[in-house]
Short mmCIF file of C-alpha atoms and ligand atoms in Angstrom, two decimals:
data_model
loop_
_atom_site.label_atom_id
_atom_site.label_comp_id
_atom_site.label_asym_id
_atom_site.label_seq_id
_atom_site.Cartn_x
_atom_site.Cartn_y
_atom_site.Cartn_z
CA UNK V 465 -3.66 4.19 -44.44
CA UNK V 466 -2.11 0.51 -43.40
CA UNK V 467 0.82 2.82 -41.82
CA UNK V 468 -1.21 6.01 -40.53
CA UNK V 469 -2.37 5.53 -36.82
CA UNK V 470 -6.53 6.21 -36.59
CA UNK V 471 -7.37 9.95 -36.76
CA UNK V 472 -6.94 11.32 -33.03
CA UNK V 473 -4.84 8.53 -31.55
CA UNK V 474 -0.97 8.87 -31.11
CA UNK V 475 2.05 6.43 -30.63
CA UNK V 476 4.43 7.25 -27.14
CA UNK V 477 7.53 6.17 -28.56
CA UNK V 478 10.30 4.53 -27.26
CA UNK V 479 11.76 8.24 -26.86
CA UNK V 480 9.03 9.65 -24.86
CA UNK V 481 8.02 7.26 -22.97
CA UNK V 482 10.19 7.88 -20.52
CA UNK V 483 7.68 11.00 -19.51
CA UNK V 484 4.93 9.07 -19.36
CA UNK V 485 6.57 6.86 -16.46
CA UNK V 486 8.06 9.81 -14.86
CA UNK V 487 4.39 11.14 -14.72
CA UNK V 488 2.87 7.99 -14.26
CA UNK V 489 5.03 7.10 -10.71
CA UNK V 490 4.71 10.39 -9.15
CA UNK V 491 0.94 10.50 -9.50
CA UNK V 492 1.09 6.48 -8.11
CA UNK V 493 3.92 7.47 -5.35
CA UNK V 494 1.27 10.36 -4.74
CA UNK V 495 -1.54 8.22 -4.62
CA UNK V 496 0.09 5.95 -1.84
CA UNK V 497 0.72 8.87 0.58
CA UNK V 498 -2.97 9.57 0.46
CA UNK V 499 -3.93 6.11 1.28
CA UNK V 500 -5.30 5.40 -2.38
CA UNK V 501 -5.67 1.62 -4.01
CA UNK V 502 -5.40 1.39 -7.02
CA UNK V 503 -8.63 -0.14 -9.24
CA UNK V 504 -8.50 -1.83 -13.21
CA UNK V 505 -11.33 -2.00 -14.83
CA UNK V 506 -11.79 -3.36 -18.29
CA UNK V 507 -11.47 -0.96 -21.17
CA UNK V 508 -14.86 -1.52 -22.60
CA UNK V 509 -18.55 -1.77 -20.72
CA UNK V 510 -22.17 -1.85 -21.17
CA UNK V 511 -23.25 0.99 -23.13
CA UNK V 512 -25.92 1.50 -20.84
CA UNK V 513 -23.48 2.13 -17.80
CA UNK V 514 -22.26 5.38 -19.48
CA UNK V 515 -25.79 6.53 -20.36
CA UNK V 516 -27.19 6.27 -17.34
CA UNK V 517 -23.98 7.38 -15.57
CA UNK V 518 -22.68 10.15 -17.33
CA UNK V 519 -25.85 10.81 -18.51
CA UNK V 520 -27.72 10.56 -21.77
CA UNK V 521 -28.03 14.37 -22.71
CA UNK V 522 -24.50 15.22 -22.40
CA UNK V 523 -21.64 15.80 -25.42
CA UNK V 524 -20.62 12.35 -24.36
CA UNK V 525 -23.17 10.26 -24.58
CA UNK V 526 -24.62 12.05 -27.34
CA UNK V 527 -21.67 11.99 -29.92
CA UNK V 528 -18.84 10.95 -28.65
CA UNK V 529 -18.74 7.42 -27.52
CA UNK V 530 -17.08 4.56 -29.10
CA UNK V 531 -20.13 2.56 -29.39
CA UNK V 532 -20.48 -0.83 -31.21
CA UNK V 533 -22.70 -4.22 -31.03
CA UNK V 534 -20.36 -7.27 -30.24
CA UNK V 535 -20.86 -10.78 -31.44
CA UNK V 536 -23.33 -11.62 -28.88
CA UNK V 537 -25.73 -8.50 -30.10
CA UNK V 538 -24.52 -6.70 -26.55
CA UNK V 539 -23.81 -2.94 -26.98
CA UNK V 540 -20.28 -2.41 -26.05
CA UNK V 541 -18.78 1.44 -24.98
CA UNK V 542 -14.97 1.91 -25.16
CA UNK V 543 -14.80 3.70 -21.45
CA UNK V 544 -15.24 7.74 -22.28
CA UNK V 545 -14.01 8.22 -18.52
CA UNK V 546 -13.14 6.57 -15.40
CA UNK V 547 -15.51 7.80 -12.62
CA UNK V 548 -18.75 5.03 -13.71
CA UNK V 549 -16.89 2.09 -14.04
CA UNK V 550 -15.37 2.26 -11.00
CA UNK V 551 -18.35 2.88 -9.44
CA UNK V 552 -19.87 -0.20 -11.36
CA UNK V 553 -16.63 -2.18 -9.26
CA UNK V 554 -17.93 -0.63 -6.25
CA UNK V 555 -21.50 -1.87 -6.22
CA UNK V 556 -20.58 -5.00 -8.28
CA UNK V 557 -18.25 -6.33 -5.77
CA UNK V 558 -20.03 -4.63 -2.41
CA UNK V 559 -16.74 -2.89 -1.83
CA UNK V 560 -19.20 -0.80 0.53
CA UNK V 561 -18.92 -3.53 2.62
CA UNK V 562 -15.44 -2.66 3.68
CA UNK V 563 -14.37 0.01 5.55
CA UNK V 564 -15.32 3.73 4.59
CA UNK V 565 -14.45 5.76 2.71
CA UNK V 566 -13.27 3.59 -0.18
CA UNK V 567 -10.57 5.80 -1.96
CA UNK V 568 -9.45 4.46 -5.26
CA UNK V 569 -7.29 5.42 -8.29
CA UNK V 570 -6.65 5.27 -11.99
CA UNK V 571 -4.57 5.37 -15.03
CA UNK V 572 -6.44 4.36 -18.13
CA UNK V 573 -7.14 5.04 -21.85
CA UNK V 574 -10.55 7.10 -22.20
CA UNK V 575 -12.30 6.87 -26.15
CA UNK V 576 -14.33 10.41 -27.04
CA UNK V 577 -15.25 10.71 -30.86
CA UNK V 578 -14.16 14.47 -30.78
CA UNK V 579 -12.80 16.97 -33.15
CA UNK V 580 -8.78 16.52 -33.24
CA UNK V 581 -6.71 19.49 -32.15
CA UNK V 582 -3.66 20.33 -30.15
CA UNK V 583 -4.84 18.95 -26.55
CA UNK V 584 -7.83 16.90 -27.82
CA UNK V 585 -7.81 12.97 -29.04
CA UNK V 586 -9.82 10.51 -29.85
CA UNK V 587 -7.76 7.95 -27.04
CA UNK V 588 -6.29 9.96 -24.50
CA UNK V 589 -5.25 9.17 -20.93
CA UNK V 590 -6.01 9.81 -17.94
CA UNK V 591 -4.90 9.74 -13.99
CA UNK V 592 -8.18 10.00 -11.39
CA UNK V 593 -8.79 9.81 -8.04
CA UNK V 594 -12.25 8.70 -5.95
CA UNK V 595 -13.26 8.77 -2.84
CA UNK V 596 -16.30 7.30 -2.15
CA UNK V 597 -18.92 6.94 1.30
CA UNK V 598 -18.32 10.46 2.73
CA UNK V 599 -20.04 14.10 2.34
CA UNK V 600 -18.44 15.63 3.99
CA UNK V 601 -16.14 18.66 2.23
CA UNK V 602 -13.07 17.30 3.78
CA UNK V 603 -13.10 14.84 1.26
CA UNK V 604 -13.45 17.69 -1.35
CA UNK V 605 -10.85 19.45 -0.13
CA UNK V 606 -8.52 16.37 -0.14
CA UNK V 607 -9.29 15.63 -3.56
CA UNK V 608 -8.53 19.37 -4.59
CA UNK V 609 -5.25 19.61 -2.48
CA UNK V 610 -4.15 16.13 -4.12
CA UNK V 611 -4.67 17.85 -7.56
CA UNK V 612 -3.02 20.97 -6.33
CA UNK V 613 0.00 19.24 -4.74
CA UNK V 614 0.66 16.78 -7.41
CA UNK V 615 0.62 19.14 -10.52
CA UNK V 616 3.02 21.24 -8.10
CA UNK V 617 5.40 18.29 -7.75
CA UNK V 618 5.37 18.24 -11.20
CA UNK V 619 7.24 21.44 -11.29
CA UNK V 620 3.54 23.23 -12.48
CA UNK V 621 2.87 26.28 -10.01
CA UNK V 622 1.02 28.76 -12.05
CA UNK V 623 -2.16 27.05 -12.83
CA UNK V 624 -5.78 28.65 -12.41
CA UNK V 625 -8.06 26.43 -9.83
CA UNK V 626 -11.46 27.64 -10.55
CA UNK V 627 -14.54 26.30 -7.87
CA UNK V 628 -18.14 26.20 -8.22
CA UNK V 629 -21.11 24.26 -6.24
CA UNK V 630 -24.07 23.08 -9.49
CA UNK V 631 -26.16 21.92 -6.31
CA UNK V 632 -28.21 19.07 -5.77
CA UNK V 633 -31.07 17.57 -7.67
CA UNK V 634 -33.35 20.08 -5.74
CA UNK V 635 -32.01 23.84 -5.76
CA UNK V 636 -31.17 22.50 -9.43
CA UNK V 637 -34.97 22.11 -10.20
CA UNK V 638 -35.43 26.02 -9.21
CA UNK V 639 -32.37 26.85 -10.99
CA UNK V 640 -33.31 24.95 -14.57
CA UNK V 641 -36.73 26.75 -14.30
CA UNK V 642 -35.05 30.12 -14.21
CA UNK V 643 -32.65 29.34 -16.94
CA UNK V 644 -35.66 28.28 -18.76
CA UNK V 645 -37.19 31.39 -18.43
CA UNK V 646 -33.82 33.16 -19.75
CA UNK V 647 -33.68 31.11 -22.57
CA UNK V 648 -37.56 31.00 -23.74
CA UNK V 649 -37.21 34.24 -25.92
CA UNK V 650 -33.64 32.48 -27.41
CA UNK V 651 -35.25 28.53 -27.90
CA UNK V 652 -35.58 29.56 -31.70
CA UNK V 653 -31.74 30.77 -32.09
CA UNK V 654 -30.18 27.69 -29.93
CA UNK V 655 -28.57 24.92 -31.60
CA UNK V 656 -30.43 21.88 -32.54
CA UNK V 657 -28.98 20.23 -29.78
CA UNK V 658 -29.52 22.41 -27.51
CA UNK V 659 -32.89 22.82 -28.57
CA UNK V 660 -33.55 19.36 -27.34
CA UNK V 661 -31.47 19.66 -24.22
CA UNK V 662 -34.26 22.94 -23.40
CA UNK V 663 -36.48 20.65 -21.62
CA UNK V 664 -34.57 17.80 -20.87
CA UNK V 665 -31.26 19.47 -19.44
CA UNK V 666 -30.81 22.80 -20.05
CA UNK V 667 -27.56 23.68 -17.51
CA UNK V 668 -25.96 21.49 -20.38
CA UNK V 669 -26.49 24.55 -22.96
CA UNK V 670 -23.99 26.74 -20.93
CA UNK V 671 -21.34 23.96 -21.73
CA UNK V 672 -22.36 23.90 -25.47
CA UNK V 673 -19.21 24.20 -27.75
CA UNK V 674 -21.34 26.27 -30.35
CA UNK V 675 -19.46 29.71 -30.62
CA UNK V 676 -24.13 30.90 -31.28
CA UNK V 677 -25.21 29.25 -27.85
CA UNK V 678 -22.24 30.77 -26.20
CA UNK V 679 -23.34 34.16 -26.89
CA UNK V 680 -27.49 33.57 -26.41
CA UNK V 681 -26.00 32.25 -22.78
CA UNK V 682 -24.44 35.06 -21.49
CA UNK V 683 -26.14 37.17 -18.59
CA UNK V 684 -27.84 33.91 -17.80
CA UNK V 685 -28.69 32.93 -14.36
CA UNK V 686 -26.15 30.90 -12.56
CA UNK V 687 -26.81 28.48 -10.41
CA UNK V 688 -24.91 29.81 -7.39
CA UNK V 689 -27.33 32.30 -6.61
CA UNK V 690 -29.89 29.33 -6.39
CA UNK V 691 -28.24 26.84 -3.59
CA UNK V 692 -30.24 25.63 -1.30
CA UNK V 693 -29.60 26.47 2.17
CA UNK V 694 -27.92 22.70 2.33
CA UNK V 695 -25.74 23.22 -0.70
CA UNK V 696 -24.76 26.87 0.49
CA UNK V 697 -23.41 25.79 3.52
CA UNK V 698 -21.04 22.72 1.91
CA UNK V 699 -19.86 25.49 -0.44
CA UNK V 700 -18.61 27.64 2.59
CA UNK V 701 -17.31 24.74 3.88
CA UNK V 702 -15.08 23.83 0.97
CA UNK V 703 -13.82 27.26 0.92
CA UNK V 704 -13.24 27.10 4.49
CA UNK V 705 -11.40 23.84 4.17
CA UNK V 706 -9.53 25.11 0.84
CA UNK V 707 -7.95 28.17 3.24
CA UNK V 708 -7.27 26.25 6.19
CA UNK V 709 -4.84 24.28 3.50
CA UNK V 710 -3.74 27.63 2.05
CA UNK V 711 -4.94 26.74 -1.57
CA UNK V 712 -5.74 29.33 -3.83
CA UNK V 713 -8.43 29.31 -6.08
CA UNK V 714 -11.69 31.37 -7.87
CA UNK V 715 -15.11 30.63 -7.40
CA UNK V 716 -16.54 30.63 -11.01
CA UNK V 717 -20.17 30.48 -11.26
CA UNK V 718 -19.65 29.48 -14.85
CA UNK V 719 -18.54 26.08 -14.45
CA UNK V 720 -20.78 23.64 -15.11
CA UNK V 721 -18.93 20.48 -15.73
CA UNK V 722 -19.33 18.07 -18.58
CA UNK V 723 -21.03 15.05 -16.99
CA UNK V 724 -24.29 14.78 -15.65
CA UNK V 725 -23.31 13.22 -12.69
CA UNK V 726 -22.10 16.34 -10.59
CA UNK V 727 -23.46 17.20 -7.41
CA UNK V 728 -21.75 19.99 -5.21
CA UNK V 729 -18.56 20.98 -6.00
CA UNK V 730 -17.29 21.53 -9.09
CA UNK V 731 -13.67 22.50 -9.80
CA UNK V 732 -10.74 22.81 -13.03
CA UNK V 733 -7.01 23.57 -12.80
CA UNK V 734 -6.55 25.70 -15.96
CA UNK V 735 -3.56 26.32 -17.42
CA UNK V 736 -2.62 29.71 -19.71
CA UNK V 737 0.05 27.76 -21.42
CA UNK V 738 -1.40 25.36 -24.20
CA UNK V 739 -3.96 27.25 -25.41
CA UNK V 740 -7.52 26.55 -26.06
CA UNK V 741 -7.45 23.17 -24.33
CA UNK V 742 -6.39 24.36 -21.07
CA UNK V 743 -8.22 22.30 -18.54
CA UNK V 744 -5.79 19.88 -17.40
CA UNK V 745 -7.95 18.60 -14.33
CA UNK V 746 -11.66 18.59 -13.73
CA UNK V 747 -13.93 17.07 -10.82
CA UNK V 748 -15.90 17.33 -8.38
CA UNK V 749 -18.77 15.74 -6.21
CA UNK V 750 -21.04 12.87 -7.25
CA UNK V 751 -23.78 12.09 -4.68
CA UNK V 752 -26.39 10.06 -6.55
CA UNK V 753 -24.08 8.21 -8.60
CA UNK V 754 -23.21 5.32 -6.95
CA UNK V 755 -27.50 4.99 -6.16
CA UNK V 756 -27.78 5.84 -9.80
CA UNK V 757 -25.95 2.70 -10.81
CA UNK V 758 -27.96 0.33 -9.01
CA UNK V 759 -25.80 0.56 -5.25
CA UNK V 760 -26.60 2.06 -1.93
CA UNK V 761 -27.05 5.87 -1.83
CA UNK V 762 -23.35 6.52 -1.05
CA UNK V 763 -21.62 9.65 -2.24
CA UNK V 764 -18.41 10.54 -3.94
CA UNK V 765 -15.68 12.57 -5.04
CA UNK V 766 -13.10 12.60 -7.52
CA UNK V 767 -10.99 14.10 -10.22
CA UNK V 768 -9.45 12.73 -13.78
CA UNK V 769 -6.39 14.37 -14.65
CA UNK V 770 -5.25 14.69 -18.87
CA UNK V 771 -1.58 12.79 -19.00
CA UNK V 772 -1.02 14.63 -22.70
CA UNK V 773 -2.23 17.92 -20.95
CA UNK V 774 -0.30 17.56 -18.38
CA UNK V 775 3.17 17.06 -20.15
CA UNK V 776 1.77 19.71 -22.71
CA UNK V 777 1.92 21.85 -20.16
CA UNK V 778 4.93 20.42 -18.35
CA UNK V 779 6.47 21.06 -21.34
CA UNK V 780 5.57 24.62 -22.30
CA UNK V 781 6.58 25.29 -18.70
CA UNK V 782 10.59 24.01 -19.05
CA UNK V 783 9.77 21.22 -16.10
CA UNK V 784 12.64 19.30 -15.85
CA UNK V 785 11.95 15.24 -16.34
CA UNK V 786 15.24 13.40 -16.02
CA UNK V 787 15.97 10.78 -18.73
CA UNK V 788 16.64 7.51 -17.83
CA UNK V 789 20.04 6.45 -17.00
CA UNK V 790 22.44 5.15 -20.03
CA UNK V 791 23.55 1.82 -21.26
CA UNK V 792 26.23 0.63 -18.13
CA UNK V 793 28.23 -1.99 -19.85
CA UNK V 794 28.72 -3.23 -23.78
CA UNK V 795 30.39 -6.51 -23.93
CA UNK V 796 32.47 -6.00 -27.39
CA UNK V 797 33.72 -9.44 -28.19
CA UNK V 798 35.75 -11.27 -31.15
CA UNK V 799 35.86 -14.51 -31.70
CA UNK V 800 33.03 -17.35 -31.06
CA UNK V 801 34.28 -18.47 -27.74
CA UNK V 802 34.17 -14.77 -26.52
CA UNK V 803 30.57 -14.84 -27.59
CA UNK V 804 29.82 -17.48 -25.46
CA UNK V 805 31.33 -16.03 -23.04
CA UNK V 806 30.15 -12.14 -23.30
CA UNK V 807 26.70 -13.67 -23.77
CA UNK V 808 26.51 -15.52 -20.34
CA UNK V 809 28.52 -12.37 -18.27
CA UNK V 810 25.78 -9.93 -20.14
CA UNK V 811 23.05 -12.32 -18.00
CA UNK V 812 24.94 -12.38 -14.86
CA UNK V 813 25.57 -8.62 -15.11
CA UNK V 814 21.72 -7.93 -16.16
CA UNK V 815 20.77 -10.73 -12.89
CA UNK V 816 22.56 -7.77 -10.12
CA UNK V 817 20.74 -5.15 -11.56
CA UNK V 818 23.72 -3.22 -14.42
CA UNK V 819 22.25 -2.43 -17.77
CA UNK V 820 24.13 -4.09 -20.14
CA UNK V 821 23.89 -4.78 -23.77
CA UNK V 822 25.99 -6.96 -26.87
CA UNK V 823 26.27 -6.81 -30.23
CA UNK V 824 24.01 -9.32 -32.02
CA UNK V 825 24.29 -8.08 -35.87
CA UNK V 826 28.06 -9.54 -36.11
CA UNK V 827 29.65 -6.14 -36.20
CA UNK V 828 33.35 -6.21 -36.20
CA UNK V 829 35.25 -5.04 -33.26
CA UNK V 830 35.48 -1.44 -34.48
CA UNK V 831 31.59 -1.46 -35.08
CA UNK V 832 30.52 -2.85 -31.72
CA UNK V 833 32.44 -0.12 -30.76
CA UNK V 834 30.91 2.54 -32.72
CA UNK V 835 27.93 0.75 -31.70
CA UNK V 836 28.68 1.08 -27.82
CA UNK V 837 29.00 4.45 -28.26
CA UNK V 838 25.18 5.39 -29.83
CA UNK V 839 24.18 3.36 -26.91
CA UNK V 840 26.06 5.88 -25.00
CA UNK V 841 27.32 3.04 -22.75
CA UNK V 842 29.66 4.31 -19.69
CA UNK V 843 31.93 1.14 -19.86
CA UNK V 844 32.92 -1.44 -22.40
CA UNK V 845 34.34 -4.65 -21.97
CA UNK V 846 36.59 -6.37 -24.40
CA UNK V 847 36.89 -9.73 -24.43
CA UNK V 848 38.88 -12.05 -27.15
CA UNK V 849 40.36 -14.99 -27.31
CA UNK V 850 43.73 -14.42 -25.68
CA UNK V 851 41.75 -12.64 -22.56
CA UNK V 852 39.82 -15.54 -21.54
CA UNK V 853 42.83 -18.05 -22.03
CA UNK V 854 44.58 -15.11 -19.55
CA UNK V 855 41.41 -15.22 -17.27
CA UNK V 856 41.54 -11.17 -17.97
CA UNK V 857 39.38 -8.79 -19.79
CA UNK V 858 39.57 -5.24 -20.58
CA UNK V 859 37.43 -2.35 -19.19
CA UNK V 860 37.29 0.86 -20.67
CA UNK V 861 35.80 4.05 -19.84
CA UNK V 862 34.12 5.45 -22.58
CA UNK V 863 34.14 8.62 -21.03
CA UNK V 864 37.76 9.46 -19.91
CA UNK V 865 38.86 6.35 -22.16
CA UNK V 866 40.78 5.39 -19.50
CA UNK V 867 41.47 1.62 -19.84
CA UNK V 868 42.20 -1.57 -17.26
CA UNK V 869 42.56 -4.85 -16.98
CA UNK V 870 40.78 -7.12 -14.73
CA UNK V 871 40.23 -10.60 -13.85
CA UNK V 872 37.52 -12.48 -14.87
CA UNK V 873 36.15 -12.97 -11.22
CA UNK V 874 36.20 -9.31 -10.48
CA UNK V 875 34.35 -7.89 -13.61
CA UNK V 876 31.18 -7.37 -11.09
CA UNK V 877 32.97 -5.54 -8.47
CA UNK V 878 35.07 -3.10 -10.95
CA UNK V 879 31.37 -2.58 -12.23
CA UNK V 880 29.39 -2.09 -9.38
CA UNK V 881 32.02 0.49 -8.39
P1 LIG R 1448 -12.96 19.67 -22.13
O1 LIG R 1448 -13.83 20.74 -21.59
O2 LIG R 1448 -11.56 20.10 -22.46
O3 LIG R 1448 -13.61 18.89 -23.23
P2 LIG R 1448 -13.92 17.73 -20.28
O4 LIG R 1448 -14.72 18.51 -19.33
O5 LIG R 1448 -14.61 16.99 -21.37
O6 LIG R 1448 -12.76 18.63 -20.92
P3 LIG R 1448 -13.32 15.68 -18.36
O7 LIG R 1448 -14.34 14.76 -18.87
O8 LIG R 1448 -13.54 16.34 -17.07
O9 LIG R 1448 -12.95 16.76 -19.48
O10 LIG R 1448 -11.91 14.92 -18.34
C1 LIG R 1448 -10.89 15.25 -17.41
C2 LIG R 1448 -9.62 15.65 -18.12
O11 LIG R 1448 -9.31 14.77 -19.17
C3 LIG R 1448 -9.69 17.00 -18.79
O12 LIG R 1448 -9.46 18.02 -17.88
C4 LIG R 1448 -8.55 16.89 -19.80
O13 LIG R 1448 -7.30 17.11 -19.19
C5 LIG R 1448 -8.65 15.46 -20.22
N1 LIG R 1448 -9.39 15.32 -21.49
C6 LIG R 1448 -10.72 15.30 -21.67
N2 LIG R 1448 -11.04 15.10 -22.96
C7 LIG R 1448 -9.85 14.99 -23.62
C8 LIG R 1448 -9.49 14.76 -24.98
N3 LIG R 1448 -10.41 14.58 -25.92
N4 LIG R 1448 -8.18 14.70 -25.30
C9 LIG R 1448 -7.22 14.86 -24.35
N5 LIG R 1448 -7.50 15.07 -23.05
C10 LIG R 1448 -8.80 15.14 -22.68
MG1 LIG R 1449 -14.95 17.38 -23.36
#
């Protein structure tokens, strides 16, 4: 127990981490060319902030937040996602105020109480985008093509993108009442959950897990026959704007998006490749968010991106992610004066920028050298007693073991070479 991580969470180790980094710069150097700042919010909120923003009849809210009272009887949410708190920056701190649109990013730890599997934790991590303060489908688009470009530049070019529009709050009204009608004659059959969610939010049953309410759904209305002529019209224009910038993608009617907070657009980039859990990316528009949280009616957009998916995927695809360069020098000295002396080259060699590294278990000279060689070090200096009274030292190529002697004030310059 006392040496098992918590059910759902895993370590990155000091082996793998260098993926996460790799990932982690591209999306930021990404991020950067599309004129993106990044935001950091804390990791926990007001429980209240995901009810009302995510909304309280989705999987979520319902049963999957990390939800506890803290000392001073407030109740606390570990962030499920990155899209409300952000928006709780935005109104907190009148970033409206500056100039528009605001377009922000993210890389964070998200907390869902779900079942563990291959592609779904309890902590998991993930990369978003937002832009907030315009409608108009450009800003779709740019999100998409963002998605679309960076999972390309990740060496991923065979993913599905799948579109929808879940309309507004009023061609959603019409729609609900239909579905409603499709589901009367199945309310008995329906999960319990989704028996509540009948009244209260029934799009939310076509996103039920439960293999029962999959089935009772199908042949159901969808809501893209029900767009108002407003909603119609951005969904033509997203398509419009999705060609112009050569992007492929499917509509699919049948995406309905697990937050409440969708307006619009609705989109996934699927992947074949990991199985069940293929959704690596998953957004879309947000129009009465921002007004929902207690700001100006302001709308958004914005995608959050799975880091585990992603190098899942990476992964099962062969993408190449280059390690990080090797050890440059180990200092191999004998004697205590040669300590001394290793130990304050090792800082001026670390000060210009060369990765180097000593021995500091008091291996003898054939361990240190054993030693430089796990590191995989490219050069080793030898230093003793007799080289520093010479004002020498040795440098050795561990590859070609080739071997030379150089004075102490050109160590730098032999290893800068
Ligand atoms: P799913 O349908 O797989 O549960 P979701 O709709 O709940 O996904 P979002 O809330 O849109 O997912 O989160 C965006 C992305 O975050 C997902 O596309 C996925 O890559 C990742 N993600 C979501 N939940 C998890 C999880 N429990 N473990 C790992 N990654 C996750
Ligand atoms: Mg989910």
């Amino acid at each position: 127990m006392l040496t098992n991580a918590p059910k759902g969470t895993k370590d990155i180790l000091p082996s793998q981490v260098y993926k996460w980094h790799y990932a982690e710069n591209a999306f930021r150097e990404a991020c950067d060319r599309y004129v993106m700042k990044e935001i950091r919010t804390p990791v926990f909120e007001h429980t209240e902030l995901f009810a009302r923003g995510v909304g309280d009849t989705t999987d979520i809210v319902e049963k999957q937040m990390y939800t506890f009272e803290d000392y001073g009887k407030r109740s606390i949410t570990l962030k499920p996602e990155g899209t409300s708190p952000v928006v709780r920056a935005f109104v907190e701190h009148k970033l409206y105020a500056e100039v528009q649109p605001s377009k922000f990013y993210y890389i964070i730890p998200c907390f869902r109480y779900e079942k563990p599997q291959s592609g779904r934790l309890r902590e998991f991590h993930q990369m978003g985008i937002e832009i907030f303060g315009t409608d108009n489908m450009m800003a779709d688009a740019e999100v998409i093509g963002f998605a679309s470009d960076f999972l390309k530049s990740m060496g991923i070019d065979d993913l599905e993108l799948r579109i929808n529009s879940i309309g507004c709050p009023e061609c959603r009204e019409t729609y609900r009442n239909a579905l409603r009608a499709f589901l009367a004659d199945k309310y008995d059959a329906l999960c319990e959950t989704c028996k509540g969610r009948y009244d209260r939010n029934p799009m939310r049953i076509l996103d039920c897990k439960s293999p029962e309410c999959q089935t009772l759904v199908q042949g159901a209305p969808m809501m893209l026959d029900y767009l108002c002529d407003d909603c119609k019209i951005a969904f033509d224009d997203l398509k419009k704007n999705l060609d112009a910038m050569e992007i492929e993608y499917i509509v699919d009617p049948g995406i309905v998006r697990g937050l409440d907070y969708y307006t619009k657009t609705a989109f996934e980039f699927v992947s074949n490749k990991i199985g069940a859990q293929g959704t690596v990316c998953g957004g879309g528009r947000y129009d009465h968010l921002i007004e929902v949280i207690g700001g100006p009616p302001i709308p958004g957009v914005g995608f959050g991106l799975g880091i585990e998916r992603l190098l899942m995927i990476m992964e099962a695809s062969g993408c190449e992610i280059p390690e990080p360069a090797q050890l440059d020098v180990f200092i191999a000295v004998m004697g205590e004066r040669a300590k001394l002396f290793g130990l304050s080259l090792m800082r001026e060699l670390r000060n210009q920028g060369v990765k180097a590294e000593m021995d500091s278990l008091g291996r003898n000279i054939k361990g240190q050298f054993k030693y430089a060689d796990r590191l995989a070090a490219k050069y080793t200096i030898v230093i003793g007693d007799n080289e520093l009274d010479q004002s020498m030292v040795s440098i050795k190529n561990m590859k070609t073991s080739e071997q030379k002697q150089v004075s102490l004030g050109d160590i730098l310059k032999e290893i800068i070479q």
